[in-house]
Amino acid sequence: MELHSEKRSAFDLEKMIRKLMENENYDIKEVAKACGVTVPTIKKYERVARVEPEKVAKAKEAGVGIHGLTDINESKINEGLKDNIFDRYLNNEFKTKTLGYIKRATNETVFKDIATINSANECLEEIIQSNPQNYEIVKTILYKHRLLVSYDKSSHSEIHNSNLKHMQEILKNLALTNYVQFLTPKQKNDYKIFEQKLNQFLNPPRVNSGFPIEVKLVKKSQKKRSSVREMGKDLS
């Protein structure tokens, strides 16, 4: 196989590396030198070469980035979820950057704690739909879905800190005189509605248990039997 001369596309280089990997004795430094690329670049393409050839061919046909395939392949999720994400990647439903976030997220301990496949799928779906611009957004989604499964101290703390951070930003905006002074009555009412909802979440109405009702019924029944006895005495 010719290793030098003309410039190669990402897919050409991947194909070449895949072929070379069939020989366990190839020298990665020599390959990098012959191809005019760095050793880290060759290592990166080695990872791509571990992806199924059929998927690489489909990615080439769809015109999507080849290295996104590596992120999908190395994500800690089942094959069904990988195939779903792969198909959507081919349809350009999200960027390669999002795949990097998905791979990183699935390697988090908190993701492993999201036990069921459905929960994992819903979590990944929200990550995709949010089109995250940074990993902090992804982490918040992870912690939220972890708490949807069950209480977790670490996730609880992270969500609390995230909420406080957002509230601090809101307070900074409310400190803008030229914002507050020109709020319409409707806009002010929006804040009041939010305040009411916040209060409802923090101080939910108590749900009475059945115990007091049962006690009341027992007392009522006892009182009724007592009245019947009294009536019996009067008639005797």
Coordinates of C-alpha atoms in Angstrom, one line a residue:
M1 CA 0.0 0.0 0.0
E2 CA 1.3 3.4 -0.9
L3 CA 1.8 5.6 2.1
H4 CA 3.2 8.8 0.6
S5 CA 2.5 11.4 -2.0
E6 CA -1.0 12.8 -2.4
K7 CA -3.1 14.3 0.3
R8 CA -5.6 11.9 1.8
S9 CA -9.1 12.5 3.1
A10 CA -10.1 11.4 6.6
F11 CA -11.8 8.4 5.2
D12 CA -8.8 7.4 3.1
L13 CA -6.5 7.6 6.1
E14 CA -9.0 5.6 8.2
K15 CA -9.1 2.9 5.5
M16 CA -5.3 2.7 5.4
I17 CA -5.0 2.5 9.2
R18 CA -7.6 -0.2 9.3
K19 CA -5.5 -2.2 6.8
L20 CA -2.3 -1.7 8.7
M21 CA -4.0 -2.8 12.0
E22 CA -4.3 -6.3 10.4
N23 CA -0.5 -6.5 10.8
E24 CA 0.3 -6.3 14.6
N25 CA 3.9 -5.5 13.9
Y26 CA 3.5 -2.2 12.1
D27 CA 5.5 0.7 13.4
I28 CA 3.2 3.6 14.3
K29 CA 6.0 6.2 14.0
E30 CA 7.0 5.0 10.6
V31 CA 3.4 5.1 9.4
A32 CA 3.0 8.7 10.8
K33 CA 6.2 9.8 9.0
A34 CA 5.2 8.2 5.7
C35 CA 1.7 9.8 5.9
G36 CA 3.0 13.2 6.9
V37 CA 1.0 13.3 10.1
T38 CA 1.7 13.1 13.8
V39 CA 1.7 10.0 16.0
P40 CA -1.4 11.3 17.9
T41 CA -3.2 11.6 14.6
I42 CA -2.5 8.0 13.7
K43 CA -3.7 6.9 17.2
K44 CA -6.9 8.9 16.7
Y45 CA -7.5 7.1 13.4
E46 CA -6.7 3.8 15.1
R47 CA -9.7 4.4 17.2
V48 CA -11.9 5.2 14.2
A49 CA -10.7 2.0 12.6
R50 CA -12.3 0.0 15.4
V51 CA -15.7 1.2 14.2
E52 CA -17.7 -1.2 12.0
P53 CA -16.7 -0.7 8.3
E54 CA -20.4 -0.5 7.3
K55 CA -20.9 2.4 9.7
V56 CA -17.8 4.2 8.4
A57 CA -19.1 3.8 4.8
K58 CA -22.5 5.2 5.8
A59 CA -20.9 8.2 7.5
K60 CA -18.8 8.9 4.3
E61 CA -22.0 8.7 2.2
A62 CA -23.9 11.0 4.5
G63 CA -21.0 13.5 4.6
V64 CA -20.7 13.6 8.4
G65 CA -17.5 13.9 10.4
I66 CA -15.7 10.6 10.8
H67 CA -14.5 11.2 14.4
G68 CA -18.0 11.4 15.7
L69 CA -18.2 7.6 15.1
T70 CA -15.4 7.1 17.6
D71 CA -17.4 8.9 20.3
I72 CA -20.5 6.8 19.6
N73 CA -18.5 3.6 19.6
E74 CA -16.7 4.4 22.9
S75 CA -19.9 5.6 24.7
K76 CA -20.9 3.3 27.7
I77 CA -24.3 2.5 26.4
N78 CA -26.0 -0.6 24.9
E79 CA -25.8 -1.3 21.2
G80 CA -29.5 -0.3 20.7
L81 CA -28.9 3.2 22.0
K82 CA -25.6 3.4 20.0
D83 CA -27.4 2.5 16.7
N84 CA -30.2 5.1 17.5
I85 CA -27.6 7.8 18.0
F86 CA -25.7 6.8 15.0
D87 CA -28.7 7.0 12.7
R88 CA -29.6 10.4 14.0
Y89 CA -26.0 11.6 13.6
L90 CA -26.2 10.5 9.9
N91 CA -29.3 12.7 9.6
N92 CA -27.4 15.7 11.0
E93 CA -29.8 16.0 14.0
F94 CA -26.9 17.2 16.2
K95 CA -23.3 18.3 16.0
T96 CA -20.1 16.2 16.5
K97 CA -19.5 18.2 19.6
T98 CA -22.7 16.8 21.2
L99 CA -21.4 13.3 20.6
G100 CA -18.3 14.2 22.6
Y101 CA -20.5 15.3 25.5
I102 CA -22.6 12.1 25.2
K103 CA -19.4 9.9 25.4
R104 CA -18.2 11.8 28.4
A105 CA -21.5 11.7 30.1
T106 CA -21.9 7.9 29.7
N107 CA -18.6 7.5 31.5
E108 CA -19.8 9.4 34.5
T109 CA -20.6 7.3 37.7
V110 CA -23.9 9.2 38.0
F111 CA -25.0 7.9 34.5
K112 CA -24.3 4.4 35.6
D113 CA -26.6 4.9 38.5
I114 CA -29.5 5.8 36.1
A115 CA -30.4 2.1 36.2
T116 CA -33.1 1.4 33.6
I117 CA -32.6 1.6 29.8
N118 CA -35.6 3.9 29.5
S119 CA -34.1 6.4 32.0
A120 CA -30.8 6.3 30.2
N121 CA -32.6 6.9 26.9
E122 CA -34.6 9.8 28.3
C123 CA -31.4 11.4 29.7
L124 CA -29.5 11.1 26.4
E125 CA -32.5 12.5 24.5
E126 CA -32.6 15.6 26.8
I127 CA -28.8 16.1 26.2
I128 CA -29.4 16.0 22.4
Q129 CA -32.4 18.3 22.5
S130 CA -30.7 20.8 24.7
N131 CA -27.9 21.3 22.1
P132 CA -25.4 21.9 24.9
Q133 CA -22.8 24.6 24.5
N134 CA -20.8 23.4 27.4
Y135 CA -20.5 20.4 29.7
E136 CA -22.0 22.1 32.7
I137 CA -25.4 21.9 31.0
V138 CA -24.9 18.2 30.4
K139 CA -23.9 17.6 34.1
T140 CA -27.1 19.3 35.3
I141 CA -29.2 17.1 33.0
L142 CA -27.3 14.0 34.4
Y143 CA -27.9 15.0 38.0
K144 CA -31.6 15.7 37.4
H145 CA -32.2 12.3 35.8
R146 CA -30.3 10.7 38.7
L147 CA -32.7 12.3 41.2
L148 CA -35.7 11.1 39.0
V149 CA -34.5 7.6 39.8
S150 CA -34.0 8.0 43.5
Y151 CA -32.4 10.4 46.1
D152 CA -28.7 10.8 45.7
K153 CA -26.8 13.2 48.0
S154 CA -24.2 14.3 45.5
S155 CA -26.8 14.9 42.7
H156 CA -29.0 16.8 45.2
S157 CA -26.2 19.1 46.1
E158 CA -25.2 19.7 42.5
I159 CA -28.8 20.6 41.5
H160 CA -29.1 22.9 44.5
N161 CA -26.0 24.7 43.6
S162 CA -27.1 25.0 40.0
N163 CA -30.4 26.4 41.0
L164 CA -28.8 29.0 43.3
K165 CA -26.5 30.0 40.5
H166 CA -29.4 30.7 38.2
M167 CA -31.2 32.6 40.9
Q168 CA -28.2 34.8 41.5
E169 CA -28.3 35.7 37.8
I170 CA -32.0 36.6 38.1
L171 CA -31.3 38.8 41.1
K172 CA -28.5 40.6 39.1
N173 CA -31.0 41.3 36.3
L174 CA -33.6 42.6 38.8
A175 CA -31.0 45.0 40.1
L176 CA -31.1 46.7 36.7
T177 CA -33.1 49.9 37.3
N178 CA -33.9 50.4 33.7
Y179 CA -35.3 46.9 33.6
V180 CA -37.5 46.9 36.7
Q181 CA -38.9 50.4 36.2
F182 CA -40.3 49.6 32.8
L183 CA -41.9 46.2 33.6
T184 CA -45.5 46.1 32.5
P185 CA -48.2 44.9 35.0
K186 CA -48.3 41.7 33.1
Q187 CA -44.6 41.2 33.3
K188 CA -44.7 41.9 37.1
N189 CA -47.5 39.4 37.4
D190 CA -45.3 36.8 35.7
Y191 CA -42.9 37.1 38.6
K192 CA -45.7 36.8 41.1
I193 CA -47.0 33.6 39.4
F194 CA -43.4 32.2 39.5
E195 CA -43.2 33.2 43.2
Q196 CA -46.4 31.3 44.0
K197 CA -45.2 28.2 42.2
L198 CA -41.9 28.4 44.0
N199 CA -43.7 28.6 47.3
Q200 CA -45.9 25.6 46.4
F201 CA -42.8 23.5 45.6
L202 CA -41.0 24.5 48.8
N203 CA -44.1 24.3 51.0
P204 CA -46.3 21.7 49.5
P205 CA -49.8 21.3 51.0
R206 CA -49.9 18.4 53.5
V207 CA -51.7 15.3 52.4
N208 CA -53.8 13.9 55.3
S209 CA -53.2 10.3 56.0
G210 CA -56.0 7.8 56.4
F211 CA -55.3 7.3 60.1
P212 CA -57.1 10.3 61.5
I213 CA -60.1 9.5 59.3
E214 CA -60.1 6.0 60.6
V215 CA -59.9 7.2 64.2
K216 CA -62.8 9.5 63.6
L217 CA -64.9 6.8 62.1
V218 CA -64.1 4.5 65.1
K219 CA -65.1 7.1 67.6
K220 CA -68.3 7.8 65.7
S221 CA -69.1 4.1 65.6
Q222 CA -68.4 3.8 69.3
K223 CA -70.6 6.8 70.1
K224 CA -73.4 5.3 68.0
R225 CA -73.2 2.0 69.9
S226 CA -73.1 3.9 73.2
S227 CA -76.3 5.7 72.2
V228 CA -78.0 2.5 71.3
R229 CA -77.1 1.0 74.7
E230 CA -78.5 4.1 76.4
M231 CA -81.7 3.8 74.5
G232 CA -81.9 0.1 75.5
K233 CA -81.6 1.1 79.1
D234 CA -84.4 3.6 78.8
L235 CA -86.7 1.0 77.3
S236 CA -86.1 -1.6 79.9

